[in-house]
């Protein structure tokens, strides 16, 4: 299992979706609940789950690449069965969740499928640093990137005096324009 370095909720990059979900525990004991309420955060490549919204460290996380998301009404027999969805990847753990409402479950599935389609359409290999630029249009609330670009554009640079006021380039074989 490739383990992604744990990060506090606020440091997970561009957050595409977040909210409370019930996550089915892998090994529930006789005394513990099968479903535990977790604060879940989806960013571009990783699904994080925390004990609560205020938690600093995730209880767990996994890369969503190669996963697929689908509604899964078979996970529960109670009135919340239409709120269930699962994330499946061959050869990896299946993650099962219950959303607060059927509409919310559909939204989680739609967001994850959209993100997976976006990830699979990337044909140009890129470094981790280049990813910031590829997804700037996905989440316009990411003011960190735009702010850093603005500050670099607006920095005062020393004025370079031009020797000649003519801004036009003189092409070879053509006489310069008269002033």
PDB file of C-alpha atoms in Angstrom:
ATOM      1  CA  UNK A   1       0.000   0.000   0.000  1.00  0.00           C
ATOM      2  CA  UNK A   2       1.413   3.328  -0.997  1.00  0.00           C
ATOM      3  CA  UNK A   3       0.822   5.603   1.966  1.00  0.00           C
ATOM      4  CA  UNK A   4       0.448   9.310   1.284  1.00  0.00           C
ATOM      5  CA  UNK A   5       2.050  11.621   3.839  1.00  0.00           C
ATOM      6  CA  UNK A   6      -0.671  12.754   6.297  1.00  0.00           C
ATOM      7  CA  UNK A   7      -1.614  16.417   6.084  1.00  0.00           C
ATOM      8  CA  UNK A   8      -3.918  18.630   8.113  1.00  0.00           C
ATOM      9  CA  UNK A   9      -7.287  19.352   6.460  1.00  0.00           C
ATOM     10  CA  UNK A  10      -6.265  22.855   5.388  1.00  0.00           C
ATOM     11  CA  UNK A  11      -3.056  21.648   3.673  1.00  0.00           C
ATOM     12  CA  UNK A  12      -4.585  19.134   1.271  1.00  0.00           C
ATOM     13  CA  UNK A  13      -4.371  21.371  -1.814  1.00  0.00           C
ATOM     14  CA  UNK A  14      -7.378  22.329  -3.916  1.00  0.00           C
ATOM     15  CA  UNK A  15     -10.363  20.833  -2.113  1.00  0.00           C
ATOM     16  CA  UNK A  16     -12.979  19.733  -4.638  1.00  0.00           C
ATOM     17  CA  UNK A  17     -15.505  18.368  -2.135  1.00  0.00           C
ATOM     18  CA  UNK A  18     -15.688  17.906   1.618  1.00  0.00           C
ATOM     19  CA  UNK A  19     -18.262  16.962   4.196  1.00  0.00           C
ATOM     20  CA  UNK A  20     -19.341  14.404   6.756  1.00  0.00           C
ATOM     21  CA  UNK A  21     -19.919  10.855   5.555  1.00  0.00           C
ATOM     22  CA  UNK A  22     -20.316   7.595   7.410  1.00  0.00           C
ATOM     23  CA  UNK A  23     -17.469   5.245   6.481  1.00  0.00           C
ATOM     24  CA  UNK A  24     -17.791   1.515   6.946  1.00  0.00           C
ATOM     25  CA  UNK A  25     -14.920   0.304   9.100  1.00  0.00           C
ATOM     26  CA  UNK A  26     -12.756  -2.476   7.759  1.00  0.00           C
ATOM     27  CA  UNK A  27     -12.723  -4.410  11.034  1.00  0.00           C
ATOM     28  CA  UNK A  28     -15.612  -3.470  13.271  1.00  0.00           C
ATOM     29  CA  UNK A  29     -15.679  -5.097  16.667  1.00  0.00           C
ATOM     30  CA  UNK A  30     -18.684  -6.456  18.498  1.00  0.00           C
ATOM     31  CA  UNK A  31     -18.750  -3.283  20.631  1.00  0.00           C
ATOM     32  CA  UNK A  32     -17.802  -0.749  17.935  1.00  0.00           C
ATOM     33  CA  UNK A  33     -20.076   0.624  15.269  1.00  0.00           C
ATOM     34  CA  UNK A  34     -19.861  -0.740  11.751  1.00  0.00           C
ATOM     35  CA  UNK A  35     -20.307   2.808  10.384  1.00  0.00           C
ATOM     36  CA  UNK A  36     -18.276   5.729  11.727  1.00  0.00           C
ATOM     37  CA  UNK A  37     -18.897   9.392  11.043  1.00  0.00           C
ATOM     38  CA  UNK A  38     -15.871  10.896   9.270  1.00  0.00           C
ATOM     39  CA  UNK A  39     -15.020  14.307   7.828  1.00  0.00           C
ATOM     40  CA  UNK A  40     -14.064  13.466   4.241  1.00  0.00           C
ATOM     41  CA  UNK A  41     -12.006  15.648   1.915  1.00  0.00           C
ATOM     42  CA  UNK A  42     -11.467  15.076  -1.797  1.00  0.00           C
ATOM     43  CA  UNK A  43      -8.682  16.912  -3.573  1.00  0.00           C
ATOM     44  CA  UNK A  44      -7.239  16.371  -7.055  1.00  0.00           C
ATOM     45  CA  UNK A  45      -5.669  12.976  -6.418  1.00  0.00           C
ATOM     46  CA  UNK A  46      -6.377  11.948  -2.829  1.00  0.00           C
ATOM     47  CA  UNK A  47      -9.358  11.086  -0.640  1.00  0.00           C
ATOM     48  CA  UNK A  48      -8.718  11.921   3.044  1.00  0.00           C
ATOM     49  CA  UNK A  49     -10.895  10.995   6.012  1.00  0.00           C
ATOM     50  CA  UNK A  50     -10.632  12.550   9.471  1.00  0.00           C
ATOM     51  CA  UNK A  51     -12.221  11.875  12.859  1.00  0.00           C
ATOM     52  CA  UNK A  52     -13.846  15.331  12.676  1.00  0.00           C
ATOM     53  CA  UNK A  53     -13.723  18.604  10.764  1.00  0.00           C
ATOM     54  CA  UNK A  54     -11.300  20.003  13.368  1.00  0.00           C
ATOM     55  CA  UNK A  55      -8.835  17.083  13.245  1.00  0.00           C
ATOM     56  CA  UNK A  56      -5.265  17.947  12.314  1.00  0.00           C
ATOM     57  CA  UNK A  57      -4.218  14.474  11.103  1.00  0.00           C
ATOM     58  CA  UNK A  58      -6.281  12.180   8.877  1.00  0.00           C
ATOM     59  CA  UNK A  59      -7.423   8.785  10.113  1.00  0.00           C
ATOM     60  CA  UNK A  60      -6.531   7.594   6.633  1.00  0.00           C
ATOM     61  CA  UNK A  61      -6.177   8.526   2.990  1.00  0.00           C
ATOM     62  CA  UNK A  62      -5.758   6.911  -0.394  1.00  0.00           C
ATOM     63  CA  UNK A  63      -4.987   7.932  -3.960  1.00  0.00           C
ATOM     64  CA  UNK A  64      -8.199   7.839  -5.993  1.00  0.00           C
ATOM     65  CA  UNK A  65      -6.386   7.117  -9.251  1.00  0.00           C
ATOM     66  CA  UNK A  66      -7.577   3.810 -10.738  1.00  0.00           C
ATOM     67  CA  UNK A  67     -10.649   3.804  -8.451  1.00  0.00           C
ATOM     68  CA  UNK A  68     -14.204   4.010  -9.704  1.00  0.00           C
ATOM     69  CA  UNK A  69     -17.166   5.409  -7.791  1.00  0.00           C
ATOM     70  CA  UNK A  70     -20.724   4.138  -7.897  1.00  0.00           C
ATOM     71  CA  UNK A  71     -23.938   4.255  -5.896  1.00  0.00           C
ATOM     72  CA  UNK A  72     -24.280   1.088  -3.817  1.00  0.00           C
ATOM     73  CA  UNK A  73     -27.768   0.570  -2.388  1.00  0.00           C
ATOM     74  CA  UNK A  74     -26.879  -2.976  -1.311  1.00  0.00           C
ATOM     75  CA  UNK A  75     -24.556  -1.745   1.486  1.00  0.00           C
ATOM     76  CA  UNK A  76     -27.369  -1.078   3.967  1.00  0.00           C
ATOM     77  CA  UNK A  77     -30.779  -2.538   4.588  1.00  0.00           C
ATOM     78  CA  UNK A  78     -32.173   0.456   6.515  1.00  0.00           C
ATOM     79  CA  UNK A  79     -33.744   3.726   5.351  1.00  0.00           C
ATOM     80  CA  UNK A  80     -30.296   5.139   4.476  1.00  0.00           C
ATOM     81  CA  UNK A  81     -29.544   2.556   1.768  1.00  0.00           C
ATOM     82  CA  UNK A  82     -30.170   5.080  -1.033  1.00  0.00           C
ATOM     83  CA  UNK A  83     -27.421   7.278   0.477  1.00  0.00           C
ATOM     84  CA  UNK A  84     -24.641   4.701  -0.019  1.00  0.00           C
ATOM     85  CA  UNK A  85     -21.768   4.692  -2.464  1.00  0.00           C
ATOM     86  CA  UNK A  86     -18.478   2.864  -2.809  1.00  0.00           C
ATOM     87  CA  UNK A  87     -15.034   3.422  -4.270  1.00  0.00           C
ATOM     88  CA  UNK A  88     -13.675   0.314  -5.964  1.00  0.00           C
ATOM     89  CA  UNK A  89     -10.285  -0.547  -7.429  1.00  0.00           C
ATOM     90  CA  UNK A  90      -9.267  -4.047  -8.534  1.00  0.00           C
ATOM     91  CA  UNK A  91      -6.616  -5.442  -6.200  1.00  0.00           C
ATOM     92  CA  UNK A  92      -7.107  -2.658  -3.630  1.00  0.00           C
ATOM     93  CA  UNK A  93      -9.413  -2.052  -0.703  1.00  0.00           C
ATOM     94  CA  UNK A  94     -13.022  -1.070  -1.425  1.00  0.00           C
ATOM     95  CA  UNK A  95     -14.191   1.980   0.549  1.00  0.00           C
ATOM     96  CA  UNK A  96     -17.877   2.167   1.490  1.00  0.00           C
ATOM     97  CA  UNK A  97     -19.673   5.357   2.523  1.00  0.00           C
ATOM     98  CA  UNK A  98     -23.097   6.643   3.514  1.00  0.00           C
ATOM     99  CA  UNK A  99     -23.893  10.277   2.694  1.00  0.00           C
ATOM    100  CA  UNK A 100     -26.433  12.408   4.616  1.00  0.00           C
ATOM    101  CA  UNK A 101     -28.903  12.202   1.680  1.00  0.00           C
ATOM    102  CA  UNK A 102     -29.346  10.389  -1.657  1.00  0.00           C
ATOM    103  CA  UNK A 103     -28.605  13.679  -3.506  1.00  0.00           C
ATOM    104  CA  UNK A 104     -25.382  14.108  -1.537  1.00  0.00           C
ATOM    105  CA  UNK A 105     -24.317  10.531  -2.354  1.00  0.00           C
ATOM    106  CA  UNK A 106     -24.918  11.217  -6.056  1.00  0.00           C
ATOM    107  CA  UNK A 107     -22.900  14.427  -5.821  1.00  0.00           C
ATOM    108  CA  UNK A 108     -19.920  12.620  -4.254  1.00  0.00           C
ATOM    109  CA  UNK A 109     -20.051   9.957  -6.990  1.00  0.00           C
ATOM    110  CA  UNK A 110     -20.368  12.618  -9.727  1.00  0.00           C
ATOM    111  CA  UNK A 111     -17.437  14.654  -8.350  1.00  0.00           C
ATOM    112  CA  UNK A 112     -15.193  11.599  -8.088  1.00  0.00           C
ATOM    113  CA  UNK A 113     -16.121  10.343 -11.569  1.00  0.00           C
ATOM    114  CA  UNK A 114     -15.514  13.821 -13.026  1.00  0.00           C
ATOM    115  CA  UNK A 115     -12.128  13.961 -11.343  1.00  0.00           C
ATOM    116  CA  UNK A 116     -11.181  10.452 -12.508  1.00  0.00           C
ATOM    117  CA  UNK A 117     -12.157  11.314 -16.083  1.00  0.00           C
ATOM    118  CA  UNK A 118     -10.053  14.478 -15.821  1.00  0.00           C
ATOM    119  CA  UNK A 119      -7.072  12.511 -14.455  1.00  0.00           C
ATOM    120  CA  UNK A 120      -7.308   9.915 -17.226  1.00  0.00           C
ATOM    121  CA  UNK A 121      -7.451  12.609 -19.931  1.00  0.00           C
ATOM    122  CA  UNK A 122      -4.093  14.088 -18.964  1.00  0.00           C
ATOM    123  CA  UNK A 123      -1.850  13.078 -21.819  1.00  0.00           C
ATOM    124  CA  UNK A 124       1.132  15.272 -21.061  1.00  0.00           C
ATOM    125  CA  UNK A 125       3.279  13.936 -18.221  1.00  0.00           C
ATOM    126  CA  UNK A 126       3.940  16.560 -15.607  1.00  0.00           C
ATOM    127  CA  UNK A 127       5.867  17.104 -12.405  1.00  0.00           C
ATOM    128  CA  UNK A 128       4.137  17.651  -9.071  1.00  0.00           C
ATOM    129  CA  UNK A 129       4.884  21.386  -9.330  1.00  0.00           C
ATOM    130  CA  UNK A 130       3.294  21.668 -12.775  1.00  0.00           C
ATOM    131  CA  UNK A 131      -0.044  20.297 -11.527  1.00  0.00           C
ATOM    132  CA  UNK A 132      -0.887  23.625  -9.927  1.00  0.00           C
ATOM    133  CA  UNK A 133      -1.073  25.259 -13.345  1.00  0.00           C
ATOM    134  CA  UNK A 134      -3.137  22.467 -14.953  1.00  0.00           C
ATOM    135  CA  UNK A 135      -5.973  22.770 -12.441  1.00  0.00           C
ATOM    136  CA  UNK A 136      -6.148  26.475 -11.690  1.00  0.00           C
ATOM    137  CA  UNK A 137      -9.484  26.670 -13.499  1.00  0.00           C
ATOM    138  CA  UNK A 138     -11.044  23.793 -11.526  1.00  0.00           C
ATOM    139  CA  UNK A 139     -11.361  25.670  -8.252  1.00  0.00           C
ATOM    140  CA  UNK A 140     -11.540  29.436  -8.552  1.00  0.00           C
ATOM    141  CA  UNK A 141     -11.509  29.779  -4.747  1.00  0.00           C
ATOM    142  CA  UNK A 142      -7.809  28.906  -4.773  1.00  0.00           C
ATOM    143  CA  UNK A 143      -6.630  32.430  -4.127  1.00  0.00           C
ATOM    144  CA  UNK A 144      -3.175  31.274  -3.058  1.00  0.00           C
ATOM    145  CA  UNK A 145      -2.034  30.648  -6.630  1.00  0.00           C
ATOM    146  CA  UNK A 146      -3.592  33.766  -8.097  1.00  0.00           C
ATOM    147  CA  UNK A 147      -2.290  35.922  -5.278  1.00  0.00           C
ATOM    148  CA  UNK A 148       1.252  34.687  -5.771  1.00  0.00           C
ATOM    149  CA  UNK A 149       1.005  35.353  -9.503  1.00  0.00           C
ATOM    150  CA  UNK A 150      -0.314  38.862  -8.901  1.00  0.00           C
ATOM    151  CA  UNK A 151       2.417  39.783  -6.485  1.00  0.00           C
ATOM    152  CA  UNK A 152       5.125  38.690  -8.872  1.00  0.00           C
ATOM    153  CA  UNK A 153       3.508  40.622 -11.724  1.00  0.00           C
ATOM    154  CA  UNK A 154       3.087  43.805  -9.707  1.00  0.00           C
ATOM    155  CA  UNK A 155       6.509  43.948  -8.133  1.00  0.00           C
ATOM    156  CA  UNK A 156       8.401  47.135  -8.859  1.00  0.00           C
ATOM    157  CA  UNK A 157      11.199  46.457 -11.248  1.00  0.00           C
ATOM    158  CA  UNK A 158      13.967  48.958 -11.875  1.00  0.00           C
ATOM    159  CA  UNK A 159      13.191  51.140 -14.871  1.00  0.00           C
ATOM    160  CA  UNK A 160      15.404  50.328 -17.806  1.00  0.00           C
ATOM    161  CA  UNK A 161      15.943  53.399 -19.942  1.00  0.00           C
ATOM    162  CA  UNK A 162      15.566  52.744 -23.636  1.00  0.00           C
ATOM    163  CA  UNK A 163      18.237  54.329 -25.792  1.00  0.00           C
ATOM    164  CA  UNK A 164      15.800  54.850 -28.605  1.00  0.00           C
ATOM    165  CA  UNK A 165      12.108  55.667 -28.318  1.00  0.00           C
ATOM    166  CA  UNK A 166      11.316  53.685 -31.470  1.00  0.00           C
ATOM    167  CA  UNK A 167       9.484  50.507 -30.444  1.00  0.00           C
ATOM    168  CA  UNK A 168       9.367  49.096 -33.965  1.00  0.00           C
ATOM    169  CA  UNK A 169      11.891  46.549 -35.133  1.00  0.00           C
ATOM    170  CA  UNK A 170      13.817  47.414 -38.271  1.00  0.00           C
ATOM    171  CA  UNK A 171      13.659  44.474 -40.653  1.00  0.00           C
ATOM    172  CA  UNK A 172      16.676  43.710 -42.855  1.00  0.00           C
ATOM    173  CA  UNK A 173      16.399  45.150 -46.381  1.00  0.00           C
ATOM    174  CA  UNK A 174      13.901  47.823 -45.407  1.00  0.00           C
ATOM    175  CA  UNK A 175      14.795  51.448 -44.735  1.00  0.00           C
ATOM    176  CA  UNK A 176      14.062  52.701 -41.231  1.00  0.00           C
ATOM    177  CA  UNK A 177      10.917  54.809 -40.833  1.00  0.00           C
ATOM    178  CA  UNK A 178      11.553  58.590 -40.934  1.00  0.00           C
ATOM    179  CA  UNK A 179      10.834  60.412 -37.679  1.00  0.00           C
TER     180      UNK A 179
END
